[in-house]
Amino acid sequence: DQQVKQNSPSLSVQEGRISILNCDYTNSMFDYFLWYKKYPAEGPTFLISISSIKDKNEDGRFTVFLNKSAKHLSLHIVPSQPGDSAVYFCAASARNRGSTLGRLYFGRGTQLTVWP
Amino acid sequence: DAGITQSPRYKITETGRQVTLMCHQTWSHSYMFWYRQDLGHGLRLIYYSAAADITDKGEVPDGYVVSRSKTENFPLTLESATRSQTSVYFCASSISPTNYGYTFGSGTRLTVV
């Protein structure tokens, strides 16, 4: 059962415009959320995270928004650049879940293509 | 070199053979993980480890074996490779997954023929 869902397998955006990648989760125990970016033939790399005590976190062109009541988060990239073309994975964890080993739960990823 | 390294980067093996994928990290992170990435499935957890000699199954452990005798190494063994195990395998480590996430290796592309 997929606890973290990325319902859009792909997104295509023109350079300079905003990219919005979405992620939904089902487990109300999740309280820490991350986005990873993955280029072909490389491992995923950490991009940005947000704790459940916040509803927004910004890092340069990247902003993550968290809507706890809707169990939804989104990643905004403004302005989008061709170098942003990659697969983006959403991930979540439950810090106070006790018996688990602190694992992250990943969505299936969204392929972002930024065209000139 | 500091970091997390996987070897080999590419491997072709025959059905029924045993193959071991290596993962080594230099940070002394307690936590280590093995994932496989397949089209349409994203990243699926195979096995994970919270410390040396402590391992547990993830979502798709069948056909795989792990060991963690030393903190820095976390090898993944396919006991008798099958074509369905053709995939890209990623190792990851973390000092605290729920606070800092993971750092991933570059992956091993395994083809079973």
XYZ file of N, CA and C in Angstrom:
687
model
N 0.845 -1.174 0.000
C 0.000 0.000 0.000
C 0.896 1.244 0.000
N 0.691 2.086 -1.025
C 1.553 3.242 -1.201
C 1.141 4.322 -0.211
N 2.038 4.656 0.704
C 1.726 5.676 1.701
C 2.083 7.079 1.220
N 2.934 7.148 0.224
C 3.302 8.432 -0.380
C 3.030 8.315 -1.882
N 2.249 9.230 -2.391
C 1.812 9.109 -3.783
C 2.168 10.349 -4.586
N 2.744 10.110 -5.732
C 2.969 11.168 -6.705
C 2.170 10.766 -7.938
N 1.058 11.394 -8.133
C 0.100 10.934 -9.141
C 0.424 11.369 -10.557
N 1.372 12.290 -10.699
C 1.764 12.708 -12.043
C 3.119 12.111 -12.376
N 3.166 11.151 -13.275
C 4.468 10.552 -13.606
C 5.364 11.505 -14.381
N 4.786 12.518 -15.023
C 5.620 13.429 -15.788
C 5.007 14.824 -15.791
N 5.904 15.810 -16.008
C 5.512 17.217 -16.081
C 6.456 17.903 -17.048
N 5.891 18.689 -17.944
C 6.700 19.405 -18.920
C 6.420 20.891 -18.777
N 7.488 21.690 -18.640
C 7.364 23.119 -18.359
C 8.363 23.887 -19.219
N 7.967 25.052 -19.634
C 8.884 25.887 -20.403
C 9.865 26.593 -19.468
N 11.069 26.761 -19.938
C 12.103 27.469 -19.179
C 11.595 28.842 -18.737
N 11.880 29.178 -17.475
C 11.475 30.469 -16.938
C 10.135 30.445 -16.221
N 9.348 29.418 -16.506
C 8.026 29.316 -15.869
C 8.150 28.562 -14.548
N 7.043 28.479 -13.826
C 7.016 27.764 -12.560
C 6.730 26.279 -12.799
N 7.458 25.440 -12.076
C 7.151 24.005 -12.049
C 6.537 23.701 -10.691
N 5.445 22.975 -10.689
C 4.796 22.570 -9.445
C 4.644 21.056 -9.442
N 5.344 20.424 -8.513
C 5.278 18.980 -8.380
C 4.498 18.663 -7.112
N 3.582 17.722 -7.216
C 2.688 17.430 -6.113
C 2.916 16.063 -5.493
N 2.530 15.961 -4.237
C 2.737 14.727 -3.481
C 1.632 14.627 -2.429
N 1.049 13.464 -2.295
C 0.036 13.214 -1.280
C 0.483 12.071 -0.387
N 0.087 12.104 0.862
C 0.426 11.017 1.769
C -0.803 10.588 2.548
N -0.764 9.364 3.031
C -1.945 8.829 3.724
C -1.722 8.648 5.220
N -0.481 8.563 5.638
C -0.189 8.259 7.037
C -0.117 9.542 7.860
N -1.037 9.712 8.787
C -1.069 10.942 9.589
C 0.085 11.026 10.580
N 0.842 9.941 10.736
C 2.005 9.967 11.624
C 3.216 10.632 10.970
N 3.194 10.800 9.661
C 4.331 11.427 8.984
C 4.494 12.873 9.453
N 5.728 13.238 9.809
C 5.951 14.592 10.286
C 7.219 15.222 9.726
N 7.831 14.569 8.773
C 9.036 15.120 8.140
C 9.003 14.698 6.689
N 9.192 15.689 5.805
C 9.001 15.440 4.376
C 10.199 15.969 3.613
N 10.585 15.238 2.585
C 11.771 15.593 1.818
C 11.475 15.460 0.328
N 12.232 16.203 -0.445
C 12.254 16.028 -1.893
C 13.675 15.678 -2.316
N 13.752 14.693 -3.198
C 15.019 14.290 -3.786
C 14.934 14.485 -5.294
N 16.081 14.790 -5.883
C 16.180 14.938 -7.330
C 17.119 13.861 -7.851
N 16.759 13.294 -8.995
C 17.603 12.229 -9.546
C 17.820 12.438 -11.038
N 19.110 12.526 -11.386
C 19.509 12.556 -12.789
C 19.791 11.127 -13.254
N 19.693 10.879 -14.561
C 20.005 9.535 -15.080
C 21.408 9.094 -14.695
N 21.559 7.842 -14.361
C 22.841 7.212 -14.035
C 23.480 7.784 -12.764
N 22.696 8.472 -11.943
C 23.188 8.954 -10.671
C 22.215 8.552 -9.567
N 22.691 8.591 -8.323
C 21.798 8.363 -7.208
C 20.966 9.591 -6.906
N 19.826 9.420 -6.232
C 19.035 10.586 -5.822
C 19.836 11.478 -4.887
N 19.626 12.779 -5.004
C 20.286 13.722 -4.113
C 19.238 14.560 -3.396
N 19.525 14.870 -2.153
C 18.600 15.644 -1.330
C 18.430 17.044 -1.902
N 17.195 17.515 -1.919
C 16.918 18.843 -2.455
C 16.449 19.797 -1.365
N 15.382 19.449 -0.680
C 14.792 20.334 0.318
C 13.889 19.508 1.224
N 13.711 19.972 2.455
C 12.846 19.254 3.385
C 11.955 20.224 4.137
N 10.968 19.670 4.837
C 10.089 20.484 5.669
C 9.581 19.646 6.829
N 9.557 20.260 7.980
C 8.991 19.623 9.159
C 7.511 19.968 9.252
N 6.766 19.128 9.933
C 5.314 19.352 10.025
C 4.941 20.561 10.876
N 5.919 21.140 11.561
C 5.602 22.331 12.343
C 5.583 23.580 11.459
N 6.026 23.419 10.214
C 6.026 24.537 9.270
C 5.034 24.243 8.137
N 4.675 25.293 7.424
C 3.870 25.066 6.222
C 4.596 25.507 4.955
N 5.799 26.037 5.120
C 6.561 26.485 3.953
C 8.035 26.472 4.291
N 8.847 26.068 3.312
C 10.296 26.164 3.460
C 10.879 26.524 2.106
N 11.764 27.522 2.131
C 12.329 28.048 0.892
C 13.827 27.852 0.846
N 14.339 27.547 -0.343
C 15.783 27.483 -0.539
C 16.058 27.903 -1.972
N 16.368 29.172 -2.129
C 16.641 29.686 -3.473
C 15.413 29.590 -4.368
N 15.567 28.898 -5.475
C 14.451 28.763 -6.426
C 13.431 27.717 -6.004
N 13.731 26.980 -4.961
C 12.890 25.860 -4.540
C 12.109 26.203 -3.267
N 10.825 25.939 -3.304
C 9.965 26.134 -2.142
C 9.076 24.917 -1.976
N 9.006 24.420 -0.766
C 8.098 23.317 -0.488
C 6.980 23.831 0.415
N 5.753 23.493 0.058
C 4.573 23.856 0.821
C 3.938 22.595 1.397
N 3.508 22.688 2.642
C 2.885 21.550 3.300
C 1.486 21.931 3.777
N 0.504 21.136 3.394
C -0.869 21.303 3.850
C -1.243 20.048 4.629
N -1.112 20.144 5.951
C -1.296 18.949 6.778
C -2.736 18.460 6.757
N -3.674 19.361 6.742
C -5.080 18.947 6.773
C -5.450 18.168 5.515
N -4.824 18.533 4.400
C -5.084 17.829 3.140
C -4.107 16.690 2.912
N -3.121 16.552 3.786
C -2.046 15.562 3.613
C -1.425 15.716 2.226
N -1.011 16.905 1.947
C -0.513 17.236 0.618
C 0.701 18.156 0.737
N 1.701 17.879 -0.082
C 2.796 18.825 -0.191
C 3.133 19.048 -1.656
N 3.741 20.188 -1.896
C 4.111 20.511 -3.265
C 5.486 21.161 -3.277
N 6.156 20.967 -4.382
C 7.471 21.582 -4.620
C 7.319 22.563 -5.770
N 7.685 23.833 -5.509
C 7.634 24.860 -6.531
C 9.051 25.212 -6.944
N 9.283 25.269 -8.226
C 10.585 25.662 -8.758
C 10.348 26.890 -9.626
N 10.951 28.020 -9.188
C 10.759 29.271 -9.913
C 12.074 30.059 -9.972
N 12.555 30.446 -11.145
C 12.081 30.012 -12.446
C 12.674 28.648 -12.792
N 11.989 27.894 -13.587
C 12.496 26.583 -13.999
C 13.623 26.758 -15.024
N 14.598 25.855 -14.933
C 15.740 25.880 -15.843
C 15.908 24.501 -16.477
N 16.490 24.439 -17.657
C 16.689 23.130 -18.300
C 17.456 22.140 -17.411
N 18.375 22.641 -16.605
C 19.139 21.783 -15.700
C 18.304 21.173 -14.594
N 17.071 21.654 -14.429
C 16.167 21.077 -13.439
C 15.512 19.799 -13.954
N 15.661 19.509 -15.212
C 15.067 18.298 -15.791
C 15.649 17.071 -15.097
N 14.803 16.325 -14.436
C 15.219 15.188 -13.611
C 13.959 14.499 -13.095
N 14.166 13.402 -12.407
C 13.060 12.762 -11.686
C 13.074 13.286 -10.255
N 11.919 13.699 -9.760
C 11.796 14.208 -8.408
C 10.990 13.223 -7.568
N 11.595 12.835 -6.444
C 10.935 11.922 -5.522
C 10.535 12.669 -4.261
N 9.324 12.446 -3.841
C 8.826 12.917 -2.564
C 9.045 11.792 -1.542
N 9.389 12.154 -0.308
C 9.589 11.148 0.732
C 9.048 11.673 2.057
N 8.687 10.739 2.927
C 8.137 11.127 4.224
C 8.611 10.168 5.296
N 8.643 10.665 6.526
C 8.990 9.807 7.649
C 8.198 10.227 8.876
N 8.164 9.292 9.835
C 7.478 9.559 11.100
C 8.525 9.542 12.196
N 8.892 10.706 12.691
C 9.992 10.804 13.639
C 9.694 10.113 14.950
N 8.454 10.119 15.354
C 8.112 9.589 16.665
C 7.352 8.289 16.562
N 7.716 7.515 15.555
C 6.945 6.299 15.327
C 7.391 5.145 16.202
N 8.461 5.335 16.976
C 8.822 4.329 17.958
C 9.563 3.151 17.384
N 8.853 2.104 17.053
C 9.522 0.842 16.744
C 10.168 0.800 15.363
N 9.838 1.706 14.490
C 10.454 1.644 13.160
C 11.901 2.090 13.239
N 12.646 1.800 12.192
C 14.051 2.161 12.174
C 14.286 3.490 11.478
N 13.274 4.335 11.457
C 13.477 5.668 10.904
C 13.548 5.694 9.399
N 12.848 4.791 8.761
C 12.930 4.734 7.305
C 12.117 5.830 6.656
N 12.506 6.147 5.429
C 11.758 7.075 4.598
C 10.851 6.271 3.671
N 9.689 6.838 3.406
C 8.751 6.238 2.452
C 8.726 7.138 1.227
N 8.969 6.533 0.076
C 9.114 7.307 -1.160
C 7.889 7.172 -2.054
N 7.596 8.252 -2.779
C 6.657 8.180 -3.881
C 7.348 7.583 -5.095
N 6.593 7.423 -6.184
C 7.137 6.779 -7.386
C 7.887 7.738 -8.296
N 7.832 9.002 -7.985
C 8.619 9.960 -8.745
C 7.832 10.644 -9.852
N 8.274 11.867 -10.177
C 7.727 12.633 -11.289
C 8.884 13.080 -12.166
N 8.814 12.758 -13.451
C 9.832 13.192 -14.393
C 9.500 14.613 -14.836
N 10.375 15.554 -14.474
C 10.218 16.948 -14.893
C 11.093 17.200 -16.107
N 10.498 17.757 -17.134
C 11.243 18.183 -18.317
C 11.043 19.669 -18.493
N 12.140 20.403 -18.509
C 12.096 21.847 -18.719
C 12.666 22.126 -20.104
N 11.838 22.682 -20.970
C 12.267 22.898 -22.355
C 12.503 24.386 -22.617
N 13.468 24.662 -23.499
C 13.861 26.065 -23.737
C 12.760 26.883 -24.403
N 38.415 7.966 -0.443
C 37.517 9.088 -0.688
C 36.333 9.012 0.277
N 35.961 10.150 0.816
C 34.821 10.193 1.718
C 33.534 10.024 0.937
N 32.546 9.401 1.573
C 31.256 9.300 0.923
C 30.714 7.895 0.956
N 29.824 7.617 0.048
C 29.209 6.308 -0.055
C 29.450 5.787 -1.462
N 30.023 4.617 -1.564
C 30.374 4.064 -2.860
C 29.747 2.697 -3.048
N 29.304 2.452 -4.261
C 28.737 1.169 -4.624
C 29.602 0.522 -5.696
N 29.726 -0.785 -5.617
C 30.450 -1.508 -6.661
C 29.810 -2.870 -6.876
N 29.842 -3.352 -8.138
C 30.275 -2.630 -9.327
C 29.229 -1.613 -9.776
N 29.537 -0.772 -10.738
C 28.549 0.149 -11.296
C 27.605 -0.579 -12.246
N 28.162 -1.555 -12.965
C 27.363 -2.334 -13.907
C 27.725 -3.806 -13.740
N 26.697 -4.657 -13.849
C 26.934 -6.095 -13.698
C 25.931 -6.838 -14.566
N 26.460 -7.793 -15.327
C 25.601 -8.710 -16.071
C 25.850 -10.103 -15.523
N 24.790 -10.805 -15.168
C 24.949 -12.137 -14.619
C 23.902 -13.056 -15.221
N 24.102 -14.333 -15.035
C 23.171 -15.303 -15.595
C 22.157 -15.742 -14.536
N 21.012 -16.126 -14.998
C 19.970 -16.660 -14.123
C 20.523 -17.815 -13.290
N 20.229 -17.774 -11.995
C 20.653 -18.840 -11.105
C 21.980 -18.593 -10.402
N 22.729 -17.628 -10.858
C 24.020 -17.341 -10.222
C 23.832 -16.475 -8.982
N 24.779 -16.600 -8.071
C 24.796 -15.734 -6.907
C 25.616 -14.487 -7.243
N 25.122 -13.348 -6.831
C 25.860 -12.116 -7.091
C 25.747 -11.218 -5.861
N 26.828 -10.530 -5.550
C 26.860 -9.625 -4.399
C 27.160 -8.210 -4.848
N 26.320 -7.307 -4.403
C 26.521 -5.883 -4.645
C 27.087 -5.274 -3.367
N 28.123 -4.461 -3.557
C 28.817 -3.907 -2.398
C 28.412 -2.467 -2.145
N 28.411 -2.104 -0.875
C 28.139 -0.724 -0.469
C 29.059 -0.384 0.698
N 29.762 0.741 0.565
C 30.719 1.159 1.588
C 30.548 2.644 1.852
N 30.461 3.008 3.151
C 30.375 4.430 3.500
C 31.441 4.766 4.530
N 31.921 6.002 4.446
C 33.059 6.416 5.276
C 32.653 7.318 6.437
N 31.347 7.566 6.607
C 30.922 8.501 7.648
C 30.609 7.851 8.990
N 30.633 6.527 9.040
C 30.204 5.798 10.240
C 28.727 6.029 10.558
N 27.933 6.238 9.506
C 26.498 6.347 9.697
C 25.949 5.036 10.240
N 25.026 5.143 11.192
C 24.426 3.937 11.757
C 23.499 3.242 10.775
N 22.732 4.046 10.058
C 21.671 3.497 9.222
C 22.157 3.286 7.793
N 21.794 2.128 7.232
C 22.071 1.865 5.822
C 20.876 1.154 5.211
N 20.699 1.381 3.908
C 19.495 0.921 3.221
C 19.855 0.421 1.825
N 19.075 -0.522 1.340
C 19.145 -0.948 -0.057
C 17.776 -0.751 -0.701
N 17.799 -0.063 -1.845
C 16.592 0.149 -2.641
C 16.823 -0.375 -4.052
N 15.727 -0.700 -4.716
C 15.781 -0.951 -6.148
C 14.837 0.027 -6.834
N 15.264 0.471 -8.010
C 14.450 1.397 -8.776
C 14.022 0.739 -10.068
N 12.718 0.682 -10.266
C 12.151 0.096 -11.475
C 11.112 1.038 -12.040
N 11.018 1.055 -13.366
C 10.054 1.927 -14.028
C 8.651 1.626 -13.522
N 7.942 2.684 -13.118
C 6.579 2.512 -12.636
C 6.459 2.165 -11.169
N 7.600 1.873 -10.548
C 7.566 1.504 -9.127
C 8.344 2.463 -8.241
N 9.128 3.316 -8.827
C 9.924 4.231 -8.028
C 10.990 3.495 -7.231
N 11.201 3.937 -6.003
C 12.216 3.352 -5.128
C 11.538 2.424 -4.137
N 11.932 1.173 -4.160
C 11.356 0.195 -3.232
C 12.436 -0.328 -2.309
N 12.133 -0.350 -1.023
C 13.091 -0.758 -0.006
C 13.219 -2.275 0.035
N 14.452 -2.744 -0.013
C 14.722 -4.190 0.016
C 15.040 -4.621 1.443
N 16.098 -4.038 2.000
C 16.522 -4.307 3.368
C 17.071 -3.019 3.970
N 17.081 -2.960 5.302
C 17.716 -1.850 5.962
C 18.371 -2.314 7.256
N 19.196 -1.422 7.788
C 19.997 -1.760 8.955
C 20.158 -0.514 9.822
N 19.906 -0.664 11.117
C 20.038 0.461 12.038
C 21.430 0.528 12.665
N 22.168 -0.574 12.584
C 23.505 -0.622 13.176
C 24.133 -1.944 12.756
N 25.395 -2.105 13.057
C 26.059 -3.375 12.756
C 25.296 -4.508 13.433
N 25.111 -5.570 12.690
C 24.429 -6.778 13.157
C 22.941 -6.615 13.398
N 22.365 -5.492 12.981
C 20.912 -5.296 13.072
C 20.381 -5.013 11.680
N 19.589 -5.934 11.148
C 19.006 -5.744 9.822
C 17.528 -6.115 9.864
N 16.792 -5.579 8.895
C 15.364 -5.895 8.824
C 14.885 -5.799 7.390
N 13.806 -6.512 7.113
C 13.264 -6.557 5.763
C 12.498 -5.293 5.435
N 12.551 -4.935 4.147
C 11.743 -3.846 3.636
C 10.534 -4.392 2.898
N 10.191 -3.698 1.798
C 8.990 -4.063 1.045
C 9.181 -5.280 0.150
N 10.385 -5.453 -0.404
C 10.613 -6.490 -1.412
C 11.868 -7.297 -1.108
N 11.908 -8.041 0.008
C 13.134 -8.723 0.419
C 13.364 -10.099 -0.209
N 12.340 -10.665 -0.835
C 12.463 -12.055 -1.298
C 13.557 -12.198 -2.350
N 14.416 -13.193 -2.129
C 15.503 -13.458 -3.066
C 16.785 -12.722 -2.733
N 16.762 -11.915 -1.687
C 17.928 -11.129 -1.294
C 18.361 -11.488 0.126
N 19.661 -11.317 0.368
C 20.223 -11.521 1.700
C 21.177 -10.371 1.979
N 21.196 -9.889 3.206
C 22.137 -8.837 3.590
C 22.885 -9.263 4.841
N 23.994 -8.574 5.068
C 24.747 -8.734 6.303
C 25.338 -7.383 6.654
N 25.647 -7.198 7.923
C 26.264 -5.941 8.345
C 27.178 -6.246 9.528
N 28.324 -6.844 9.219
C 29.281 -7.188 10.273
C 30.103 -5.964 10.685
N 30.254 -5.002 9.769
C 30.955 -3.753 10.074
C 30.038 -2.587 9.746
N 30.147 -1.523 10.512
C 29.289 -0.363 10.309
C 29.373 0.179 8.899
N 30.586 0.172 8.311
C 30.772 0.852 7.037
C 30.343 0.064 5.813
N 30.093 -1.234 5.973
C 29.764 -2.065 4.816
C 28.396 -2.693 4.940
N 27.693 -2.748 3.809
C 26.347 -3.330 3.814
C 26.137 -4.041 2.472
N 26.702 -5.224 2.299
C 26.567 -5.928 1.028
C 25.176 -6.543 0.848
N 24.736 -6.567 -0.394
C 23.452 -7.171 -0.768
C 23.733 -8.342 -1.684
N 23.239 -9.523 -1.316
C 23.479 -10.729 -2.108
C 22.182 -11.250 -2.710
N 22.236 -11.510 -3.995
C 21.151 -12.213 -4.669
C 21.555 -13.675 -4.703
N 20.832 -14.498 -3.985
C 21.255 -15.880 -3.778
C 21.211 -16.691 -5.075
N 20.184 -16.491 -5.864
C 20.027 -17.194 -7.137
C 19.285 -16.232 -8.063
N 20.051 -15.486 -8.835
C 19.493 -14.360 -9.582
C 18.381 -14.797 -10.549
N 17.371 -13.976 -10.632
C 16.274 -14.185 -11.582
C 16.133 -12.945 -12.461
N 15.496 -13.104 -13.611
C 15.349 -11.966 -14.531
C 14.562 -10.821 -13.897
N 13.664 -11.146 -12.986
C 12.880 -10.091 -12.333
C 13.730 -9.225 -11.402
N 14.953 -9.655 -11.136
C 15.855 -8.867 -10.311
C 16.728 -7.925 -11.137
N 16.503 -7.922 -12.434
C 17.137 -6.902 -13.274
C 16.596 -5.541 -12.848
N 17.499 -4.650 -12.443
C 17.070 -3.388 -11.866
C 18.295 -2.506 -11.635
N 18.025 -1.294 -11.167
C 19.091 -0.433 -10.664
C 18.978 -0.443 -9.149
N 20.093 -0.729 -8.486
C 20.110 -0.860 -7.036
C 20.848 0.317 -6.423
N 20.210 0.916 -5.418
C 20.817 2.043 -4.721
C 21.002 1.708 -3.247
N 22.182 2.025 -2.770
C 22.483 1.943 -1.362
C 22.398 3.361 -0.791
N 22.002 3.476 0.456
C 21.938 4.787 1.099
C 22.368 4.646 2.548
N 22.832 5.746 3.113
C 23.177 5.752 4.524
C 22.677 7.039 5.161
N 22.595 7.018 6.501
C 22.124 8.191 7.224
C 22.546 8.119 8.679
N 22.813 9.295 9.244
C 23.065 9.364 10.680
C 21.744 9.394 11.440
N 20.718 9.960 10.793
C 19.397 10.052 11.412
C 18.385 10.292 10.309
N 17.779 9.243 9.789
C 16.899 9.391 8.615
C 15.750 10.357 8.830
N 15.206 10.372 10.044
C 14.032 11.201 10.264
C 14.393 12.649 10.562
N 15.661 12.959 10.590
C 16.084 14.352 10.746
C 16.893 14.870 9.565
N 17.592 13.978 8.911
C 18.487 14.414 7.841
C 18.305 13.668 6.519
N 17.375 12.741 6.484
C 17.189 11.999 5.245
C 18.360 11.065 4.987
N 18.487 10.662 3.717
C 19.550 9.736 3.325
C 20.544 10.408 2.380
N 21.735 9.801 2.309
C 22.657 10.071 1.215
C 22.777 8.789 0.405
N 22.537 8.902 -0.883
C 22.535 7.735 -1.756
C 23.871 7.552 -2.455
N 24.182 6.284 -2.773
C 25.284 5.987 -3.675
C 24.850 6.201 -5.119
N 25.783 5.949 -6.027
C 25.527 6.217 -7.444
C 24.766 5.097 -8.141
N 24.606 3.969 -7.474
C 23.796 2.895 -8.027
C 24.603 1.811 -8.711
N 24.005 0.633 -8.777
C 24.532 -0.494 -9.548
C 23.434 -0.943 -10.500
N 23.757 -0.943 -11.775
C 22.795 -1.437 -12.764
C 23.054 -2.916 -12.979
N 22.122 -3.751 -12.582
C 22.259 -5.203 -12.678
C 21.325 -5.742 -13.747
N 21.905 -6.530 -14.632
C 21.116 -7.198 -15.665
C 21.269 -8.703 -15.488
N 20.152 -9.399 -15.382
C 20.163 -10.853 -15.256
C 19.647 -11.437 -16.570
N 20.499 -12.231 -17.207
C 20.143 -12.773 -18.534
C 19.874 -14.283 -18.459
